[in-house]
Coordinates of C-alpha atoms in Angstrom, one line a residue:
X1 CA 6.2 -27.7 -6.6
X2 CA 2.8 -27.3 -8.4
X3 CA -0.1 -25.7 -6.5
X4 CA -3.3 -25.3 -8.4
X5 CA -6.7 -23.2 -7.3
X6 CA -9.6 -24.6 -6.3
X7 CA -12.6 -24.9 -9.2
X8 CA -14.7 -21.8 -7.3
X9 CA -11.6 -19.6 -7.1
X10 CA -10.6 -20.4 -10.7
X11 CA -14.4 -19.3 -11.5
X12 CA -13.6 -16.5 -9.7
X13 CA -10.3 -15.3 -11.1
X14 CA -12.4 -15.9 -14.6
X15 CA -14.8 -13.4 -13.9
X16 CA -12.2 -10.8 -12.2
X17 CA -10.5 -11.1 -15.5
X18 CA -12.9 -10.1 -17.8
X19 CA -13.5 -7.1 -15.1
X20 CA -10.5 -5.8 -15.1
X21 CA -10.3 -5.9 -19.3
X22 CA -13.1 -3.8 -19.2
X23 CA -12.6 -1.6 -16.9
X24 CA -12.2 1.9 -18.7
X25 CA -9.0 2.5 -20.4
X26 CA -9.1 5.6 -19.6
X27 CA -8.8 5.3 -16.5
X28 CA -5.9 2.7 -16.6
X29 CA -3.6 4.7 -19.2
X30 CA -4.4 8.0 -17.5
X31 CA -4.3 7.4 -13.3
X32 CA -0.8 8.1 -13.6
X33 CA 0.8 11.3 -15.4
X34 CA 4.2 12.2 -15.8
X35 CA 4.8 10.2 -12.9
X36 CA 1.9 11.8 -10.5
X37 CA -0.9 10.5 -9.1
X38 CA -4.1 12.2 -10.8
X39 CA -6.7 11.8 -8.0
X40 CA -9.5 12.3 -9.8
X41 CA -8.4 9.6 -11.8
X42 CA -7.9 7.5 -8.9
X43 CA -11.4 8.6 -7.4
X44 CA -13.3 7.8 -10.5
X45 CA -11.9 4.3 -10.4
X46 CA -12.5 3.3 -6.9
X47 CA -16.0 4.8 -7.5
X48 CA -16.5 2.0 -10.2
X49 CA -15.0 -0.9 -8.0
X50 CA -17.0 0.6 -5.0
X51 CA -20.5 0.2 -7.7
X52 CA -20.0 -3.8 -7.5
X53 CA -18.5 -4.0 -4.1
X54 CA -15.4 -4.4 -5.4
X55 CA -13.5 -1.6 -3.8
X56 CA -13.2 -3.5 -0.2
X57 CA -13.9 -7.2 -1.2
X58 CA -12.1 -8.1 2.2
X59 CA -14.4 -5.5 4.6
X60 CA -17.5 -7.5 6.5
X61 CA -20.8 -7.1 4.1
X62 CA -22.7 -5.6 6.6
X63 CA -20.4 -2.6 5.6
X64 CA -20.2 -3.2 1.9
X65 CA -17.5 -5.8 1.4
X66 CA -17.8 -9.3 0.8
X67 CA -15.8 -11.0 3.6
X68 CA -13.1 -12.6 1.2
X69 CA -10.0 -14.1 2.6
X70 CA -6.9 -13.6 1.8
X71 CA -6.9 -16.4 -1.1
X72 CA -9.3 -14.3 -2.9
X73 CA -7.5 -11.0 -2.3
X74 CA -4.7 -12.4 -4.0
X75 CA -6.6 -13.5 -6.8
X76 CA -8.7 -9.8 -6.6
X77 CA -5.2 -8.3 -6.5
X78 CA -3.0 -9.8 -9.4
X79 CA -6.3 -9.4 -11.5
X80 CA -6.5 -5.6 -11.3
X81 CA -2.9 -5.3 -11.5
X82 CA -2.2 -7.4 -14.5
X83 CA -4.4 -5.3 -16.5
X84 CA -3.5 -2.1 -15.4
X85 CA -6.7 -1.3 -13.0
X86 CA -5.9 1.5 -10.3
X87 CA -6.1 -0.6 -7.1
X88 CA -8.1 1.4 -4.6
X89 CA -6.6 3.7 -2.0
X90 CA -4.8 1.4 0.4
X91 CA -5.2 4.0 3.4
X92 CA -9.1 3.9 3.0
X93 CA -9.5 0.2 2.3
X94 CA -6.5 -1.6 3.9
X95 CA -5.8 0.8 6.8
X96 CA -8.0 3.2 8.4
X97 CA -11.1 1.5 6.9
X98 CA -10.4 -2.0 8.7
X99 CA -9.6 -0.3 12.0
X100 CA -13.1 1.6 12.2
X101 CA -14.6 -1.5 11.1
X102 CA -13.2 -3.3 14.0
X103 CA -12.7 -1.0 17.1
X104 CA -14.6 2.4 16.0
X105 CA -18.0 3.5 17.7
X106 CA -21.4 3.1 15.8
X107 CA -21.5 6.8 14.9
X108 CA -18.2 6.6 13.7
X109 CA -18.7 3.6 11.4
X110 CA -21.8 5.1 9.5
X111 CA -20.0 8.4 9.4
X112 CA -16.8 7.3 7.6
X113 CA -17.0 3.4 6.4
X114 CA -19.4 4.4 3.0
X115 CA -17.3 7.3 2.2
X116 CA -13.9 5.7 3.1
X117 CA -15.0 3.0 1.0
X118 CA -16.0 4.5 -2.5
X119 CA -12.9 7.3 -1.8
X120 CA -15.5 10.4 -1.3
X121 CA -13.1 10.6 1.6
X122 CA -9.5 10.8 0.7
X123 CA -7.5 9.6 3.9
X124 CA -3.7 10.3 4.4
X125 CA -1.8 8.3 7.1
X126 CA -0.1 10.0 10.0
X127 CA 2.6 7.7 11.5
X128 CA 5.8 8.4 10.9
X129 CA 7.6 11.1 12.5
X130 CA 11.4 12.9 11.8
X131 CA 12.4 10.9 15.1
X132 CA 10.1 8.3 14.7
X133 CA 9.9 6.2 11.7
X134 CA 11.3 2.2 12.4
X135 CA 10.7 3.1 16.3
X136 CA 7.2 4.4 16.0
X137 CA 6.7 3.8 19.4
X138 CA 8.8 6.9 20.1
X139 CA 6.5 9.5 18.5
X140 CA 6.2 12.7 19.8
X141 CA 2.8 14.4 18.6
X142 CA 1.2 15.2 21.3
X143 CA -3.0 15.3 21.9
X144 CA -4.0 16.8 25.3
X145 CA -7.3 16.8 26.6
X146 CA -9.1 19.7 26.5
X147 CA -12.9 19.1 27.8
X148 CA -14.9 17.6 24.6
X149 CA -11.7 18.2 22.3
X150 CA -8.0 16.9 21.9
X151 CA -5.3 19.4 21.2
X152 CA -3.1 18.1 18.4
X153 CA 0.4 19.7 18.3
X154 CA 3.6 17.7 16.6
X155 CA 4.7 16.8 12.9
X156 CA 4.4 13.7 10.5
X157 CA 6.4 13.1 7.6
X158 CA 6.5 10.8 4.7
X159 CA 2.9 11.4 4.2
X160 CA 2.1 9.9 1.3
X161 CA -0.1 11.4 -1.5
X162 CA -1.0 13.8 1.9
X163 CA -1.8 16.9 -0.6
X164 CA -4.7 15.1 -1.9
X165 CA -6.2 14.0 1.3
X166 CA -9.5 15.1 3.2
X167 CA -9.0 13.5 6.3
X168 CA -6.0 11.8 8.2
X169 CA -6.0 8.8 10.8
X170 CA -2.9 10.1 13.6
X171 CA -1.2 8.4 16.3
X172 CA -0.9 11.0 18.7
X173 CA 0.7 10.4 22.0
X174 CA -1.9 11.3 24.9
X175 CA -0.3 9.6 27.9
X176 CA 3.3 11.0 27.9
X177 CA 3.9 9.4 31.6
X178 CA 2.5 5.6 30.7
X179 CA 5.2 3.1 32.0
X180 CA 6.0 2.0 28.3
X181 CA 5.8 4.3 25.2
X182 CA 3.0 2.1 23.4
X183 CA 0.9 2.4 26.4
X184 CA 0.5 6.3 26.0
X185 CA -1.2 6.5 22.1
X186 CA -4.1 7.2 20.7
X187 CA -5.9 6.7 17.6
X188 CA -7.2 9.9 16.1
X189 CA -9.3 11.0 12.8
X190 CA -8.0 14.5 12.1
X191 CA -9.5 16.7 9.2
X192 CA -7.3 18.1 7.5
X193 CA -9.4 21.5 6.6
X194 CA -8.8 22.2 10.5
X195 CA -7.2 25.4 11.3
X196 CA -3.6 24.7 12.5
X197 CA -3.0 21.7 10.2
X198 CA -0.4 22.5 7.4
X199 CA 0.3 20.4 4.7
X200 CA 4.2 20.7 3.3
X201 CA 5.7 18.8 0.4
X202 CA 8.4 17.2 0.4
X203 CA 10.5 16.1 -3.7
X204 CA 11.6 13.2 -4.1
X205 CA 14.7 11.5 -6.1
X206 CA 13.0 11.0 -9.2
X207 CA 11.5 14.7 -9.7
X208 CA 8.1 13.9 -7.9
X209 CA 5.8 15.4 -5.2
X210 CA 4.4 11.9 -3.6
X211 CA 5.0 12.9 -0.1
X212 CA 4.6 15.4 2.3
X213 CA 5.6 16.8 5.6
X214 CA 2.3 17.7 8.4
X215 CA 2.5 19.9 11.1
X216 CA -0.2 20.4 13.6
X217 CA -0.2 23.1 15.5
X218 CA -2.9 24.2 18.5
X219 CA -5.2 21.5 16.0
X220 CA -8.2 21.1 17.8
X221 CA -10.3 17.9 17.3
X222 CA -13.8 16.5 18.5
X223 CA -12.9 14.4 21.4
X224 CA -15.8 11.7 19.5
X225 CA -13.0 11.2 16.6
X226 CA -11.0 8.9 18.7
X227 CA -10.9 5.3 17.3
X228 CA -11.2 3.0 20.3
X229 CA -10.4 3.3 23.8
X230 CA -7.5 6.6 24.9
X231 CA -4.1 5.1 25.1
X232 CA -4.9 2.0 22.7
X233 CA -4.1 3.6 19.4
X234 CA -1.1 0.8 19.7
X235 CA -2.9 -2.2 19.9
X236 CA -5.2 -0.5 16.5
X237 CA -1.7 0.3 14.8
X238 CA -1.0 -3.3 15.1
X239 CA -4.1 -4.3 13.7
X240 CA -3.5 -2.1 10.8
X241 CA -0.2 -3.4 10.0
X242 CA -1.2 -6.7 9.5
X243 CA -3.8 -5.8 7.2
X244 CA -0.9 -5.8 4.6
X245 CA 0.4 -9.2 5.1
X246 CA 0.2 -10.5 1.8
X247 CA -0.7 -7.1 -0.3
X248 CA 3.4 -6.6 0.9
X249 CA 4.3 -9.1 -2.9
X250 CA 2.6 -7.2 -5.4
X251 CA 3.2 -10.3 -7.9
X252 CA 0.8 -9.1 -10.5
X253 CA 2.7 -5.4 -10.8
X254 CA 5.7 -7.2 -10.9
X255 CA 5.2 -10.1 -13.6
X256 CA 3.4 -7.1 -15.4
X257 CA 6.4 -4.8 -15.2
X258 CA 8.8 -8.2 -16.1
X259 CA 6.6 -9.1 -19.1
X260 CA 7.0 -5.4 -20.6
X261 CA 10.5 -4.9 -20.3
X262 CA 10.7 -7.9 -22.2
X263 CA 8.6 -7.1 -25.2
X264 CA 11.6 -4.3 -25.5
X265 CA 14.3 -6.1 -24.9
X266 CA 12.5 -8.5 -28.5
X267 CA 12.2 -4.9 -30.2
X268 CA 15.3 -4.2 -29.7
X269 CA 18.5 -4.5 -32.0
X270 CA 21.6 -5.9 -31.4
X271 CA 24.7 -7.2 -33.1
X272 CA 23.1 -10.8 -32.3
X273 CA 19.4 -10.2 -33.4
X274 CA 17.5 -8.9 -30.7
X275 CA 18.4 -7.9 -27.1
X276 CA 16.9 -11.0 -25.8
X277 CA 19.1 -12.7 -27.8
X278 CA 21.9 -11.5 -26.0
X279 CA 23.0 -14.4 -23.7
X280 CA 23.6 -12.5 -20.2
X281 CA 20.3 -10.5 -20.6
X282 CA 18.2 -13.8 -21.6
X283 CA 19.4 -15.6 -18.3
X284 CA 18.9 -12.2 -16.5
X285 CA 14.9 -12.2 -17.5
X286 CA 15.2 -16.5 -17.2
X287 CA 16.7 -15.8 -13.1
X288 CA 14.1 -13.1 -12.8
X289 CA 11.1 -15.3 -14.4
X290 CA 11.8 -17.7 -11.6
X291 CA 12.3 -16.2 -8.6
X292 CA 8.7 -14.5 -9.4
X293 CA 6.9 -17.7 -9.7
X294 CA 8.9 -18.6 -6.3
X295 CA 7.2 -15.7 -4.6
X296 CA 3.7 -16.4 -6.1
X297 CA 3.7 -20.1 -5.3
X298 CA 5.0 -18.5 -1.4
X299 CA 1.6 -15.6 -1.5
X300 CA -0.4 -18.7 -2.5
X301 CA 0.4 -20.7 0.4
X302 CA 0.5 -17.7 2.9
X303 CA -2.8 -17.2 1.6
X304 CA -4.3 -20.1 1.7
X305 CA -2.9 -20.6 5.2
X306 CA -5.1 -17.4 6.1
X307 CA -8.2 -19.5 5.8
X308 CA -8.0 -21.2 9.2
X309 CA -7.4 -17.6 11.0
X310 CA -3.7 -18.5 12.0
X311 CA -1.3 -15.5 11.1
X312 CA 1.7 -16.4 9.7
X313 CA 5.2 -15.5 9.8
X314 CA 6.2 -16.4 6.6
X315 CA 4.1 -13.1 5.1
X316 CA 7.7 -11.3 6.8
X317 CA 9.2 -13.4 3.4
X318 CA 6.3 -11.8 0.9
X319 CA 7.8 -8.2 2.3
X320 CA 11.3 -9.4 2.0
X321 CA 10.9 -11.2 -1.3
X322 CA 8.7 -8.4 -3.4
X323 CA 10.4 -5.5 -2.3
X324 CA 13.8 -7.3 -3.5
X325 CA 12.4 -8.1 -6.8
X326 CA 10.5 -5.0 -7.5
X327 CA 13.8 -3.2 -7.6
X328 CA 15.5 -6.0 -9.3
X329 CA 12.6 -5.8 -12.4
X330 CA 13.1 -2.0 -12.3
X331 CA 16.8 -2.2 -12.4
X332 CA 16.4 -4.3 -15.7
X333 CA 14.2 -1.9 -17.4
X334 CA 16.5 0.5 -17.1
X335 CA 19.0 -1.9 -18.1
X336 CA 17.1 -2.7 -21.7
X337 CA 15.9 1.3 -22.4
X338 CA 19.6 2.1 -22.3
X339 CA 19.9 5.4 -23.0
X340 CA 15.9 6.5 -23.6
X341 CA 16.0 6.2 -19.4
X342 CA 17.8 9.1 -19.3
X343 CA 15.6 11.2 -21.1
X344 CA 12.4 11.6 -18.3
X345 CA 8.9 11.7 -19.0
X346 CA 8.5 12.2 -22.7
X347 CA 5.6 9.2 -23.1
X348 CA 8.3 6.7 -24.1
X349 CA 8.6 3.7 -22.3
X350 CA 12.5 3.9 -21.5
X351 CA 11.4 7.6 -20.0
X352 CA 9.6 5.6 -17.1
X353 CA 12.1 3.3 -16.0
X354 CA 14.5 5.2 -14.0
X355 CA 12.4 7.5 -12.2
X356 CA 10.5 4.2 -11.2
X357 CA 14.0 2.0 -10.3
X358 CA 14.7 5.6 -8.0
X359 CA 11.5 5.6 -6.7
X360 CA 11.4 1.9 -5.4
X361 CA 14.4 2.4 -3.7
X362 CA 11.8 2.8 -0.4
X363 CA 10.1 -0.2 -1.1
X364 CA 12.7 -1.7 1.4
X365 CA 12.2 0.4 3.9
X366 CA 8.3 0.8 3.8
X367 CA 5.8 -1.5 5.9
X368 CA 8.6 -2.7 7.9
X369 CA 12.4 -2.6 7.0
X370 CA 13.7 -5.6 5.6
X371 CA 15.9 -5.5 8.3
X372 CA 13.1 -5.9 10.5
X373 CA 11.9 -8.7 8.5
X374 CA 15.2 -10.4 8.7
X375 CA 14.7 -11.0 12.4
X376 CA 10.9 -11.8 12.2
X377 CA 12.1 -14.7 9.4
X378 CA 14.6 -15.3 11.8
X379 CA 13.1 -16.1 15.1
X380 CA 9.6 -16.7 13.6
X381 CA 10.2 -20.0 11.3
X382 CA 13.6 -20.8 11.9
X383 CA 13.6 -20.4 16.0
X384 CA 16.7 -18.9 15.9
X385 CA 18.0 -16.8 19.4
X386 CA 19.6 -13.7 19.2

């Protein structure tokens, strides 16, 4: 199977390139430290992108973007990730910033889409709860109506890179007596300076602080920071999710993670030469090799597909498929640093490789179990009844 890009998207992938390559190194050897996010890092980069309109290619350009499909996002993507480029904040460009785009008030658009876009806002998301995680439609935070405010009280968890963030888009539940729990929730933008909002972290496996636990208690909130229509917040949620159709197969993280580990595994001694040369290992990287190019050929066509407006059900394999193979790549760096994975951290590149193959552990679990995805494959392209 051979699928090649058109000539303007090869133009286009040409000039991404040479972006990305000269995008400042400090910035791509620095966003991350000892495993952590530096956000000023991270802000200082998304800046950059935002200064050619690069930071939310896929938003309308009435609002900064450039209206690409999701052809080009791929392309955008595996560009910035192949050289190292800090992709910008998925919950301002890929989440909350598509949802105000589409369903948020006038006031609320030139309020938030600029800063959302070139990360002067830093947003957290707040949808999973302790009780509410694979069933979000049982969430319990609760927003009562209190004249020309909502009063927040309930907890999120798994708030990723929350300790950073300036502002957070909620589901709250504001109907507690709707005849199905998705009818009853809303879409709120909280900030997170308000009195009664604490922010609580939460270490992981691999030594980190990456997410966080949030409580709101008595939070009061301008009743004009609610996305959409009261009791809706579902139908937004929805929206959101499918935002990360194909952004679910980060190929370019992936082939660049596969392409380092074996550079070691060449500079690396062994009774037969090098470990490459080491027959099990080689067809390892060989299996590896080709189930990547498997799941780009699969973005490209889910991709391509996009351009006609149809969603489809094959992005459920993209989720499936990357998250598999991420921890499959990380499980054979650890593999080829051997016994520098055990020592953490020191600025080696066997040091990184086993709190990464413990971090991705989630990526199975995030933006839809794969068991989820599993059914969706299931009754979605091959019409099977349960």
């Amino acid at each position: 199977m051979q699928r090649t890009l058109r000539d303007e998207d090869k133009a286009l992938q040409r000039e991404l390139r040479a972006f990305a390559e000269s995008f400042p190194d400090h910035i791509k050897t620095g966003y991350i430290a000892d495993g952590e996010v530096v956000p000023e890092l991270l802000r200082e980069g998304q800046r950059i992108l935002d200064d050619t309109d690069l930071a939310a290619p896929h938003w309308p350009t009435e609002w900064g973007g450039r209206g690409w499909d999701e052809l080009q996002l791929h392309i955008y993507r595996s560009e910035l990730q192949r050289a190292g480029v800090p992709m910008p904040l998925a919950f301002n460009t890929s989440m909350v910033g598509p949802v105000i785009a589409a369903f948020g008030s006038q006031e609320l658009k030139e309020r938030f889409l600029p800063k959302t876009k070139s990360c002067e806002i830093w947003w957290s998301q707040g949808f999973s709860e302790p009780d509410a995680g694979s069933d979000l439609a049982s969430l319990r935070t609760t927003a009562v109506r209190e004249g020309d405010e909502y009063v927040v009280n309930g907890q999120k968890t798994w708030t990723t890179l929350g300790q950073f963030g300036d502002w957070i888009f909620t589901l709250v539940r504001t109907d507690p007596s709707a005849d199905k729990p998705q009818k009853g929730i809303s879409f709120l933008l909280i900030d997170m300076s308000s009195p009664g909002l604490t922010v609580r972290p939460i270490k992981l496996i691999d030594g980190r602080h990456e997410v966080n636990e949030v409580f709101f208690d008595d939070v009061r909130v301008p009743a004009d920071q609610l996305v959409g229509e009261e009791n809706r917040g579902w139908d937004y949620a929805k929206f959101l999710l499918g935002n990360e159709r194909t952004s679910a197969a980060p190929v370019g993280s992936i082939k660049a993670a596969l392409a380092a580990a074996k550079e070691h595994a060449k500079a690396t001694r062994s009774p037969h030469g090098t470990a490459l040369d080491e027959p099990l290992l080689a067809a390892r990287f060989a299996q590896l090799e080709a189930e990547v190019m498997a799941l780009e050929l699969t973005v490209l066509r889910v991709a391509g597909d996009s351009r006609d407006g149809r969603p489809d059900p094959a992005s459920s394999i993209l989720k499936l498929r990357g998250s598999q193979l991420q921890q499959d790549v990380y499980e054979l760096m650890v593999d080829v640093a051997g016994v520098d994975a055990l020592t953490w951290y020191t600025g080696e590149w066997g040091s990184e490789t086993l709190p990464r193959y413990l971090n991705y552990r989630k990526a199975s679990i995030y933006s839809g179990s794969n068991e989820v995805q599993r059914n969706i494959i299931s009754g979605g392209i091959l019409g099977l009844k349960g």
